[in-house]
Amino acid sequence: MGKKIRLGAGSGFWGDALDPAIELLEHGNIDYLSMDYLAELTMALLQRLRSRNPDAGYVPDLESHMRALLPLAREKGTRLICNGGGTNPEGAAEAIRKLAQELGLKGLRVAAVSGDNILDRVDELVATGCDLTNMDTGDSNFSGIRDRVVAASVYTGAEGIIEALANGADVVIAGRVSDNALYVGPVMHELGLDFTPANADMIASAITIGHIVECAAGATGGMSSRFDEMPHMGCVGFPIAEFHEDGTAIITKVKGSGGAVDQFTVKEHLVYEIGNPSEYLMPDGVADFTRLSIEELGQDRVRVSGMGGHGRPETLKLVVGYEDGWIGEGMLFFPWPQALQRAEKAKETLLARFDRLALKADAIHFDYVGVNMLHGPASPMPDYDPAEIGLRVAVHTKTRAEAEKVRRACAQLWIMGPGGTSFGTPMKPRPVVGSWPTLIPRTFIEQTVEILEA
Amino acid sequence: MTMQALDTIAYVRSGDKGDVISIGVIAKSPDLYPKLVNSVTQDSVKALFGDWVKGDVEIYPMENIHALAVIMRRALGGGATRTLRLDQTGKAMGNGILRLPVKSN
């Protein structure tokens, strides 16, 4: 029996539940608790917080989470790794150091891992001659958005986390590291792996396992097609990955917790948000999901073996957030009888109102709620008279004032529209942060690690 | 005979990356995998979602787990923050693909 590392997944996004993370610390017998807080454009939101207050810019929930987790983690000897540092890992680490002192956790070592936030290096990057073509659209005119850029974060890898752990960090707070670097880091640290080609399969295995558990309840019954069969989902257990030094792993969860781990909960998450499954590209390596095996070992225990891949790419993904106008939105509901016909006439009426208000729109989108809002053109029209139908409208505009016209036009339908028209509180216009994903040379980025002691 | 839809033979999960929606479709048992492969094609997926998918559709087989990865480009109305749809991250689109009819060959 070789060495094994037990990794708990404590958070799948900013807003996830804390009680399953506490349960993992109390009953999971885990060596590491990894917590992902960042979605693609969370960084733009956090950057906005930091522009108002230079001490802010990390995930605001971090302090309350750490208040609950730190004492337990110390008692159990579990190390915490997260990317909740957002746009200010140093500020977050300082706040957590103070918190640790307040909690009497003397000597606790808190590491900040940074280097991913290149908002103030964008011009330097452009000057290197990097073309910054948008990966999604093929648009190469980066200068067209340059003066509207509000965030620029690079998906960085596990190096900083490994260095922090090697320097005895009890808590690692990173910025925009890839979600699965939170798992790859501790595995590479514990097994003493570096990025030499001979380790490519092992690192790819860690990437694969990180991918399976990184959305927490996503591997234990959450989002499942078999949700109706899943027990006690209100008390769902978050997953534990037990990584073995032979490059295999077991996915499991705390005994008695809600949800399930079986071949399908694992398969469903393996296929989640991927591109070509034989080349799952991450900053630490490239995993091949098409050669592995998944096998149920018993209740809530699934073995993943045969994983592998190849070495890390020479480029890293940069996501630039930029101001991209406004969205004005409204939702109105109509009762039986002839609810759909009422919604159709209301749509015509709204379009005429937009004309009268001289709305300047880049795009106007309508849905019939209860008919085609979620599947669009794939939806069949109802062949009966439904109990109720909604009309949803969303409009992209350049300015807030134009987006306001959408709210006004919708509100006017209260009395100008069909009988029975109902809606709740009108929706406020919201600013849009557009996303410009691109690839940059790895050599442009260097992670730095700073360790603070309580 | 009524046409069988894909929901009788497959599970799904979908999500986003930029303006790309990815849908994983998993056969409920290994013997159903060939039917899944026959039913989910570039043409059938393009036709199903119409003008909601503006770019290419790519389909990658994962025979080891009896699943397909369906990648739909320029499919989210400009990406999660830019899209005018309610389902900003394409979470519901996976279930949409289950409307495809099952084809045996």
Coordinates of C-alpha atoms in Angstrom, one line a residue:
Chain A
M1 CA 0.0 0.0 0.0
G2 CA 1.7 3.2 -1.2
K3 CA 1.2 6.8 -0.2
K4 CA -2.2 8.4 -0.6
I5 CA -3.4 11.9 -0.3
R6 CA -6.9 12.8 0.8
L7 CA -8.2 16.0 -0.8
G8 CA -11.6 17.5 0.1
A9 CA -13.5 19.8 -2.2
G10 CA -14.8 22.6 0.0
S11 CA -16.4 25.0 -2.4
G12 CA -17.4 24.9 -6.1
F13 CA -18.1 28.6 -6.6
W14 CA -18.5 31.9 -4.7
G15 CA -21.8 31.4 -3.0
D16 CA -21.5 27.7 -2.3
A17 CA -22.6 26.2 1.0
L18 CA -20.1 26.2 4.0
D19 CA -21.7 23.4 6.0
P20 CA -20.4 20.6 3.7
A21 CA -16.8 22.0 4.0
I22 CA -17.1 22.0 7.8
E23 CA -18.4 18.4 7.6
L24 CA -15.4 17.4 5.5
L25 CA -13.0 18.8 8.1
E26 CA -14.8 17.2 11.0
H27 CA -15.4 13.8 9.5
G28 CA -13.6 13.5 6.2
N29 CA -10.1 12.7 7.5
I30 CA -8.6 14.9 4.8
D31 CA -5.1 16.2 4.4
Y32 CA -6.1 19.2 2.3
L33 CA -9.3 21.2 1.8
S34 CA -9.4 22.9 -1.6
M35 CA -11.9 25.7 -2.3
D36 CA -12.7 27.2 -5.6
Y37 CA -14.4 30.6 -5.5
L38 CA -13.8 32.1 -9.0
A39 CA -16.0 32.0 -12.1
E40 CA -14.8 33.4 -15.4
L41 CA -15.7 37.0 -14.8
T42 CA -15.7 37.0 -11.0
M43 CA -12.4 38.8 -11.3
A44 CA -14.0 41.8 -13.0
L45 CA -16.4 42.1 -10.1
L46 CA -13.6 41.9 -7.5
Q47 CA -11.5 44.3 -9.5
R48 CA -14.4 46.8 -9.2
L49 CA -14.4 46.3 -5.4
R50 CA -10.7 46.9 -5.2
S51 CA -10.9 50.1 -7.3
R52 CA -13.2 51.5 -4.6
N53 CA -11.1 50.2 -1.7
P54 CA -7.4 49.2 -2.2
D55 CA -7.7 46.7 0.7
A56 CA -10.6 44.9 -0.9
G57 CA -10.7 42.8 -4.1
Y58 CA -10.7 39.3 -2.5
V59 CA -13.8 37.2 -2.1
P60 CA -15.7 39.0 0.7
D61 CA -17.0 35.6 2.1
L62 CA -13.4 34.5 2.7
E63 CA -13.2 35.9 6.3
S64 CA -16.4 34.4 7.5
H65 CA -15.5 31.1 5.9
M66 CA -12.0 31.1 7.4
R67 CA -13.4 32.0 10.8
A68 CA -15.4 28.7 10.8
L69 CA -12.7 26.6 9.1
L70 CA -9.3 27.6 10.6
P71 CA -9.7 26.3 14.1
L72 CA -11.0 23.0 12.9
A73 CA -8.3 22.7 10.2
R74 CA -5.6 23.3 12.8
E75 CA -7.2 20.7 15.2
K76 CA -7.3 18.1 12.4
G77 CA -4.0 19.0 10.7
T78 CA -5.7 19.8 7.4
R79 CA -4.2 22.5 5.2
L80 CA -6.5 24.9 3.3
I81 CA -6.0 26.0 -0.3
C82 CA -8.2 28.4 -2.1
N83 CA -8.3 30.9 -5.0
G84 CA -10.4 33.4 -2.9
G85 CA -7.6 35.9 -3.1
G86 CA -9.2 37.2 -6.3
T87 CA -7.6 40.4 -7.4
N88 CA -5.8 40.9 -4.0
P89 CA -4.3 37.7 -2.5
E90 CA -1.9 39.8 -0.4
G91 CA -4.7 41.8 1.1
A92 CA -6.7 38.6 1.8
A93 CA -3.6 36.9 3.4
E94 CA -3.1 39.9 5.7
A95 CA -6.8 39.8 6.7
I96 CA -6.6 36.0 7.4
R97 CA -3.4 36.5 9.4
K98 CA -5.2 39.0 11.6
L99 CA -8.1 36.7 11.9
A100 CA -5.9 33.8 13.0
Q101 CA -4.3 36.0 15.7
E102 CA -7.8 37.0 16.9
L103 CA -8.7 33.3 17.1
G104 CA -5.5 32.5 19.0
L105 CA -4.0 30.4 16.3
K106 CA -0.5 31.5 17.0
G107 CA 2.2 30.6 14.4
L108 CA -0.4 29.9 11.6
R109 CA 1.3 30.4 8.3
V110 CA -0.7 32.1 5.6
A111 CA 0.6 32.3 2.0
A112 CA -0.4 34.7 -0.7
V113 CA 0.1 33.5 -4.3
S114 CA -0.1 36.2 -6.9
G115 CA 1.2 37.2 -10.3
D116 CA -1.9 36.3 -12.2
N117 CA -3.4 39.8 -12.2
I118 CA -1.9 41.7 -15.1
L119 CA -4.3 44.6 -15.3
D120 CA -1.4 47.1 -14.9
R121 CA 0.8 45.1 -17.3
V122 CA -1.6 45.1 -20.3
D123 CA 0.4 47.7 -22.3
E124 CA 3.6 45.9 -21.5
L125 CA 2.0 42.8 -22.9
V126 CA 0.9 44.5 -26.0
A127 CA 4.4 46.0 -26.5
T128 CA 5.9 42.4 -26.6
G129 CA 4.0 42.0 -29.9
C130 CA 1.6 39.4 -28.6
D131 CA -1.4 39.7 -30.9
L132 CA -4.1 38.9 -28.3
T133 CA -6.6 37.5 -30.8
N134 CA -9.9 36.6 -29.2
M135 CA -10.1 32.8 -28.9
D136 CA -13.9 32.7 -29.2
T137 CA -14.5 35.1 -32.1
G138 CA -11.2 35.3 -33.9
D139 CA -11.3 39.1 -33.6
S140 CA -7.7 40.4 -33.5
N141 CA -8.6 44.1 -32.9
F142 CA -7.7 44.2 -29.2
S143 CA -7.1 48.0 -29.5
G144 CA -10.8 48.3 -30.1
I145 CA -11.5 47.4 -26.4
R146 CA -8.2 48.6 -24.8
D147 CA -9.6 51.7 -23.2
R148 CA -12.6 49.8 -21.7
V149 CA -10.5 47.1 -20.0
V150 CA -11.5 46.6 -16.3
A151 CA -9.8 43.3 -15.5
A152 CA -7.0 41.1 -16.9
S153 CA -6.3 37.7 -15.2
V154 CA -4.2 34.8 -16.3
Y155 CA -5.2 31.3 -15.5
T156 CA -2.1 30.3 -13.7
G157 CA -1.0 26.8 -12.5
A158 CA 0.1 25.0 -9.3
E159 CA 3.7 26.3 -9.0
G160 CA 3.0 29.0 -6.5
I161 CA 0.8 26.6 -4.4
I162 CA 3.6 24.0 -4.4
E163 CA 6.2 26.6 -3.3
A164 CA 3.9 27.8 -0.5
L165 CA 3.3 24.3 0.8
A166 CA 7.0 23.6 0.6
N167 CA 7.5 26.6 2.8
G168 CA 5.1 25.3 5.4
A169 CA 2.0 27.2 4.6
D170 CA -1.1 26.1 6.6
V171 CA -3.4 28.2 4.4
V172 CA -2.7 29.1 0.8
I173 CA -4.6 32.0 -0.7
A174 CA -4.2 32.4 -4.4
G175 CA -5.6 34.7 -7.1
R176 CA -6.7 33.3 -10.5
V177 CA -5.1 29.9 -10.4
S178 CA -7.0 27.3 -12.5
D179 CA -9.7 25.6 -10.4
N180 CA -7.8 22.3 -10.5
A181 CA -4.4 23.8 -9.6
L182 CA -6.0 23.8 -6.1
Y183 CA -5.8 19.9 -6.3
V184 CA -2.7 19.5 -8.6
G185 CA -0.6 21.6 -6.2
P186 CA -1.0 19.4 -3.1
V187 CA -0.6 16.2 -5.1
M188 CA 2.6 17.4 -6.7
H189 CA 3.9 18.7 -3.4
E190 CA 3.2 15.4 -1.5
L191 CA 4.6 13.2 -4.2
G192 CA 7.6 15.4 -4.9
L193 CA 6.7 15.8 -8.6
D194 CA 8.2 18.5 -10.8
F195 CA 7.3 19.5 -14.4
T196 CA 9.8 17.2 -16.1
P197 CA 8.2 15.2 -19.0
A198 CA 8.5 11.9 -17.0
N199 CA 5.8 13.2 -14.6
A200 CA 3.4 14.3 -17.3
D201 CA 1.0 11.3 -16.8
M202 CA 0.9 11.7 -13.0
I203 CA 0.2 15.5 -13.3
A204 CA -2.5 14.8 -15.9
S205 CA -4.0 12.3 -13.5
A206 CA -4.1 15.0 -10.8
I207 CA -5.7 17.4 -13.3
T208 CA -8.3 14.8 -14.1
I209 CA -9.1 14.2 -10.5
G210 CA -9.2 17.9 -9.8
H211 CA -11.6 18.4 -12.7
I212 CA -13.9 15.7 -11.3
V213 CA -14.2 17.2 -7.8
E214 CA -13.6 21.0 -8.3
C215 CA -17.3 21.8 -8.5
A216 CA -17.9 20.2 -5.2
A217 CA -21.5 18.8 -5.2
G218 CA -21.2 18.5 -8.9
A219 CA -19.6 15.0 -8.3
T220 CA -22.0 13.9 -5.5
G221 CA -25.4 14.3 -7.1
G222 CA -25.8 18.0 -7.6
M223 CA -26.8 19.0 -11.2
S224 CA -27.4 15.3 -11.8
S225 CA -29.8 13.9 -14.5
R226 CA -30.7 11.4 -11.7
F227 CA -31.5 14.1 -9.2
D228 CA -34.8 12.5 -8.4
E229 CA -33.0 9.4 -7.1
M230 CA -30.5 11.3 -5.0
P231 CA -31.0 11.0 -1.2
H232 CA -31.0 14.0 1.2
M233 CA -29.7 16.6 -1.2
G234 CA -30.3 19.3 1.3
C235 CA -27.5 17.8 3.3
V236 CA -25.3 16.8 0.3
G237 CA -21.8 15.8 1.1
F238 CA -19.0 17.3 -0.9
P239 CA -16.5 14.9 -2.6
I240 CA -13.2 13.6 -1.3
A241 CA -10.6 12.5 -3.8
E242 CA -8.1 10.0 -2.5
F243 CA -5.1 10.2 -4.8
H244 CA -2.7 7.2 -4.7
E245 CA 0.9 7.4 -5.6
D246 CA 0.4 4.8 -8.4
G247 CA -1.7 7.5 -10.2
T248 CA -5.1 6.1 -9.5
A249 CA -7.7 7.7 -7.3
I250 CA -10.9 7.0 -5.4
I251 CA -13.8 9.5 -5.3
T252 CA -15.9 9.2 -2.2
K253 CA -17.7 11.4 0.4
V254 CA -18.3 11.4 4.2
K255 CA -20.4 8.5 5.3
G256 CA -24.0 9.4 6.1
S257 CA -23.9 12.7 4.1
G258 CA -26.5 13.3 1.4
G259 CA -26.2 12.7 -2.3
A260 CA -24.2 9.8 -3.9
V261 CA -21.0 9.0 -5.6
D262 CA -21.4 6.4 -8.4
Q263 CA -20.1 5.9 -11.9
F264 CA -22.7 8.4 -13.3
T265 CA -22.1 11.2 -10.9
V266 CA -18.4 10.9 -11.8
K267 CA -19.0 10.6 -15.5
E268 CA -21.4 13.5 -15.6
H269 CA -18.8 15.8 -14.1
L270 CA -15.9 14.4 -16.1
V271 CA -17.7 15.7 -19.3
Y272 CA -18.7 19.0 -17.7
E273 CA -17.3 22.2 -19.4
I274 CA -14.7 20.6 -21.5
G275 CA -13.5 21.0 -25.1
N276 CA -11.8 18.1 -26.9
P277 CA -11.8 15.4 -24.2
S278 CA -8.5 13.9 -25.3
E279 CA -6.8 17.3 -24.8
Y280 CA -8.1 18.9 -21.6
L281 CA -5.8 21.9 -21.5
M282 CA -4.7 23.3 -18.2
P283 CA -1.8 25.5 -17.1
D284 CA -0.1 22.4 -15.4
G285 CA -0.6 19.9 -18.2
V286 CA -2.9 18.3 -20.8
A287 CA -5.2 15.5 -19.6
D288 CA -6.6 12.8 -21.9
F289 CA -10.1 11.8 -20.6
T290 CA -10.6 9.2 -23.4
R291 CA -8.4 6.5 -22.0
L292 CA -9.3 6.3 -18.3
S293 CA -11.5 3.8 -16.6
I294 CA -14.3 4.4 -14.0
E295 CA -15.3 1.5 -11.7
E296 CA -17.7 1.4 -8.8
L297 CA -16.0 -0.2 -5.7
G298 CA -19.0 -0.1 -3.4
Q299 CA -21.4 2.4 -1.9
D300 CA -20.2 5.9 -2.6
R301 CA -16.7 4.7 -3.8
V302 CA -15.6 5.1 -7.4
R303 CA -12.1 4.3 -8.7
V304 CA -10.6 6.2 -11.5
S305 CA -7.6 4.6 -13.2
G306 CA -5.6 4.6 -16.4
M307 CA -5.4 8.4 -16.5
G308 CA -2.7 10.3 -18.4
G309 CA -1.9 13.0 -20.8
H310 CA 1.1 15.1 -21.8
G311 CA 3.1 18.1 -20.6
R312 CA 2.0 21.6 -20.0
P313 CA 1.5 24.0 -22.9
E314 CA 3.8 27.0 -23.7
T315 CA 0.9 29.4 -23.5
L316 CA -1.5 30.5 -20.7
K317 CA -5.0 31.7 -21.0
L318 CA -5.7 35.3 -20.3
V319 CA -9.2 36.5 -19.8
V320 CA -9.7 40.3 -20.2
G321 CA -12.9 41.8 -18.9
Y322 CA -14.1 45.0 -20.6
E323 CA -17.0 47.3 -20.3
D324 CA -19.5 46.3 -23.0
G325 CA -22.6 48.4 -22.6
W326 CA -25.8 47.6 -20.7
I327 CA -28.7 45.1 -20.7
G328 CA -32.3 46.2 -20.0
E329 CA -34.6 43.4 -19.2
G330 CA -38.3 42.8 -18.3
M331 CA -40.6 39.8 -17.6
L332 CA -44.4 39.9 -17.8
F333 CA -46.9 37.1 -17.2
F334 CA -50.3 36.4 -18.7
P335 CA -53.0 34.1 -17.5
W336 CA -55.3 31.5 -19.2
P337 CA -57.3 31.7 -21.4
Q338 CA -55.3 32.3 -24.5
A339 CA -52.2 33.1 -22.5
L340 CA -49.8 32.6 -25.4
Q341 CA -51.8 34.8 -27.7
R342 CA -51.8 37.6 -25.1
A343 CA -48.0 37.2 -24.8
E344 CA -47.7 37.5 -28.6
K345 CA -49.8 40.6 -28.8
A346 CA -47.8 42.1 -25.8
K347 CA -44.6 41.5 -27.8
E348 CA -45.9 43.4 -30.8
T349 CA -47.0 46.2 -28.4
L350 CA -43.6 46.4 -26.7
L351 CA -41.8 46.6 -30.1
A352 CA -44.1 49.5 -31.0
R353 CA -43.4 51.2 -27.6
F354 CA -39.6 50.8 -28.2
D355 CA -40.2 52.6 -31.5
R356 CA -42.2 55.4 -29.9
L357 CA -39.5 55.8 -27.2
A358 CA -36.8 55.9 -29.9
L359 CA -34.9 53.0 -28.2
K360 CA -31.4 52.6 -29.7
A361 CA -30.7 48.9 -29.3
D362 CA -27.8 46.7 -30.5
A363 CA -29.9 43.6 -30.1
I364 CA -33.4 42.7 -28.9
H365 CA -34.2 39.2 -27.6
F366 CA -37.7 37.8 -26.7
D367 CA -38.6 34.5 -25.0
Y368 CA -41.9 33.0 -24.2
V369 CA -41.5 31.8 -20.6
G370 CA -43.0 28.3 -20.2
V371 CA -42.5 27.7 -24.0
N372 CA -39.1 28.4 -25.4
M373 CA -37.0 30.4 -22.9
L374 CA -34.5 27.6 -22.1
H375 CA -34.3 25.6 -25.3
G376 CA -35.0 28.3 -27.9
P377 CA -35.5 26.9 -31.4
A378 CA -35.5 23.3 -30.1
S379 CA -38.8 23.9 -28.3
P380 CA -42.1 22.7 -29.7
M381 CA -45.1 25.2 -29.4
P382 CA -47.7 24.0 -27.0
D383 CA -50.7 22.1 -28.6
Y384 CA -53.0 23.1 -25.7
D385 CA -54.0 26.3 -23.9
P386 CA -51.5 26.7 -21.1
A387 CA -52.4 27.9 -17.6
E388 CA -50.0 30.8 -17.9
I389 CA -47.2 32.1 -20.1
G390 CA -44.5 34.8 -19.6
L391 CA -42.9 37.2 -22.0
R392 CA -39.3 38.0 -21.4
V393 CA -37.4 40.7 -23.2
A394 CA -33.7 41.5 -23.0
V395 CA -32.1 44.3 -24.9
H396 CA -28.4 45.2 -25.3
T397 CA -27.7 48.9 -25.4
K398 CA -24.6 51.2 -25.3
T399 CA -25.8 53.3 -22.5
R400 CA -27.7 53.0 -19.2
A401 CA -30.3 55.6 -20.3
E402 CA -31.3 53.5 -23.3
A403 CA -31.5 50.3 -21.1
E404 CA -33.8 52.3 -18.8
K405 CA -36.3 52.7 -21.7
V406 CA -36.8 48.9 -21.7
R407 CA -37.8 49.0 -18.0
R408 CA -40.2 51.9 -18.7
A409 CA -41.8 50.3 -21.8
C410 CA -42.4 47.1 -19.8
A411 CA -43.9 49.0 -16.9
Q412 CA -46.2 50.9 -19.2
L413 CA -47.8 47.5 -20.3
W414 CA -49.3 47.3 -16.9
I415 CA -52.3 49.2 -18.1
M416 CA -51.6 49.5 -21.8
G417 CA -51.2 45.7 -22.2
P418 CA -53.5 42.6 -22.2
G419 CA -55.9 42.0 -19.4
G420 CA -54.3 40.0 -16.5
T421 CA -50.8 41.2 -17.2
S422 CA -48.7 40.6 -14.1
F423 CA -45.2 41.2 -13.1
G424 CA -43.1 41.6 -9.9
T425 CA -40.6 44.3 -9.3
P426 CA -39.3 45.7 -12.6
M427 CA -35.6 44.8 -13.2
K428 CA -32.9 47.4 -13.1
P429 CA -30.6 47.8 -16.1
R430 CA -27.3 46.0 -15.5
P431 CA -23.8 46.8 -16.8
V432 CA -22.1 44.2 -19.0
V433 CA -18.5 43.1 -18.6
G434 CA -17.6 41.4 -21.8
S435 CA -15.0 38.7 -21.9
W436 CA -12.0 38.6 -24.2
P437 CA -10.2 35.2 -23.8
T438 CA -6.8 35.0 -25.4
L439 CA -3.5 33.1 -25.2
I440 CA -0.2 34.6 -24.0
P441 CA 3.3 33.2 -23.6
R442 CA 3.9 31.4 -20.3
T443 CA 7.2 33.3 -19.9
F444 CA 5.3 36.5 -19.4
I445 CA 3.9 35.4 -16.0
E446 CA 5.8 34.7 -12.8
Q447 CA 3.9 33.7 -9.7
T448 CA 5.1 35.1 -6.4
V449 CA 4.6 33.7 -2.9
E450 CA 4.6 35.7 0.3
I451 CA 4.2 34.0 3.7
L452 CA 2.7 35.8 6.7
E453 CA 2.8 34.3 10.2
A454 CA 0.1 34.8 12.8
Chain B
M1 CA -44.8 3.5 -33.5
T2 CA -43.9 6.6 -31.5
M3 CA -40.4 8.0 -31.9
Q4 CA -38.1 7.4 -28.9
A5 CA -36.3 10.5 -27.7
L6 CA -32.7 10.6 -26.5
D7 CA -33.8 11.1 -22.8
T8 CA -34.7 7.5 -22.7
I9 CA -31.2 6.4 -23.3
A10 CA -28.8 9.1 -22.1
Y11 CA -27.9 11.4 -19.2
V12 CA -26.5 14.9 -19.8
R13 CA -24.6 17.8 -18.3
S14 CA -23.8 21.1 -20.0
G15 CA -22.0 24.3 -19.3
D16 CA -20.1 27.2 -20.8
K17 CA -16.7 28.5 -21.6
G18 CA -16.8 31.9 -23.1
D19 CA -19.2 31.8 -26.1
V20 CA -18.9 28.0 -26.2
I21 CA -21.5 25.6 -24.8
S22 CA -20.3 22.1 -24.1
I23 CA -22.8 19.2 -23.6
G24 CA -21.7 15.8 -22.3
V25 CA -24.1 13.1 -23.2
I26 CA -23.7 9.8 -21.5
A27 CA -25.3 6.5 -22.4
K28 CA -27.3 4.9 -19.6
S29 CA -25.7 1.6 -20.3
P30 CA -22.8 0.5 -22.6
D31 CA -25.1 -1.3 -25.1
L32 CA -26.9 2.0 -25.8
Y33 CA -23.7 3.8 -26.8
P34 CA -24.0 2.9 -30.5
K35 CA -27.5 4.4 -30.6
L36 CA -26.2 7.5 -28.9
V37 CA -23.4 7.9 -31.5
N38 CA -26.0 7.5 -34.3
S39 CA -28.4 10.0 -32.9
V40 CA -26.1 12.9 -32.0
T41 CA -24.5 14.2 -35.1
Q42 CA -23.3 17.6 -36.2
D43 CA -26.3 18.0 -38.5
S44 CA -28.9 16.8 -36.0
V45 CA -27.5 19.1 -33.3
K46 CA -27.3 22.1 -35.7
A47 CA -30.8 21.5 -36.9
L48 CA -32.2 21.2 -33.3
F49 CA -30.8 24.5 -31.9
G50 CA -31.2 26.5 -35.1
D51 CA -29.9 30.1 -34.9
W52 CA -29.0 29.8 -31.2
V53 CA -25.8 28.0 -32.4
K54 CA -24.0 30.3 -34.8
G55 CA -20.7 28.5 -35.1
D56 CA -19.5 25.0 -35.6
V57 CA -20.6 21.9 -33.8
E58 CA -17.9 19.3 -32.9
I59 CA -18.6 15.9 -31.5
Y60 CA -15.9 13.9 -29.7
P61 CA -16.5 10.3 -28.8
M62 CA -15.5 9.0 -25.4
E63 CA -15.9 5.3 -25.9
N64 CA -14.2 4.5 -22.6
I65 CA -17.1 6.0 -20.6
H66 CA -19.8 5.5 -23.4
A67 CA -20.3 9.3 -23.8
L68 CA -20.0 12.1 -26.3
A69 CA -18.7 15.6 -25.8
V70 CA -20.7 18.0 -27.9
I71 CA -19.0 21.3 -28.4
M72 CA -21.1 24.2 -29.9
R73 CA -19.2 27.3 -30.8
R74 CA -20.6 30.9 -30.8
A75 CA -23.6 29.3 -29.1
L76 CA -24.2 31.5 -26.0
G77 CA -25.1 34.8 -27.6
G78 CA -21.7 36.2 -26.8
G79 CA -20.9 34.5 -23.5
A80 CA -22.3 34.4 -20.0
T81 CA -22.2 38.1 -19.2
R82 CA -23.1 39.3 -22.7
T83 CA -25.9 36.9 -23.6
L84 CA -29.5 38.1 -23.7
R85 CA -30.7 34.7 -22.7
L86 CA -31.9 33.8 -19.2
D87 CA -29.8 30.7 -19.1
Q88 CA -26.5 32.6 -19.1
T89 CA -24.2 29.5 -18.8
G90 CA -26.0 27.0 -21.0
K91 CA -27.0 24.8 -18.1
A92 CA -30.4 24.0 -19.6
M93 CA -29.1 23.3 -23.1
G94 CA -28.0 19.8 -22.2
N95 CA -31.5 18.8 -21.6
G96 CA -32.5 20.4 -24.9
I97 CA -30.3 17.9 -26.8
L98 CA -32.4 15.1 -25.2
R99 CA -35.2 16.0 -27.6
L100 CA -33.3 14.4 -30.5
P101 CA -34.9 11.2 -31.8
V102 CA -33.0 7.9 -31.1
K103 CA -31.7 6.4 -34.3
S104 CA -30.6 2.8 -34.3
N105 CA -28.6 3.1 -37.5

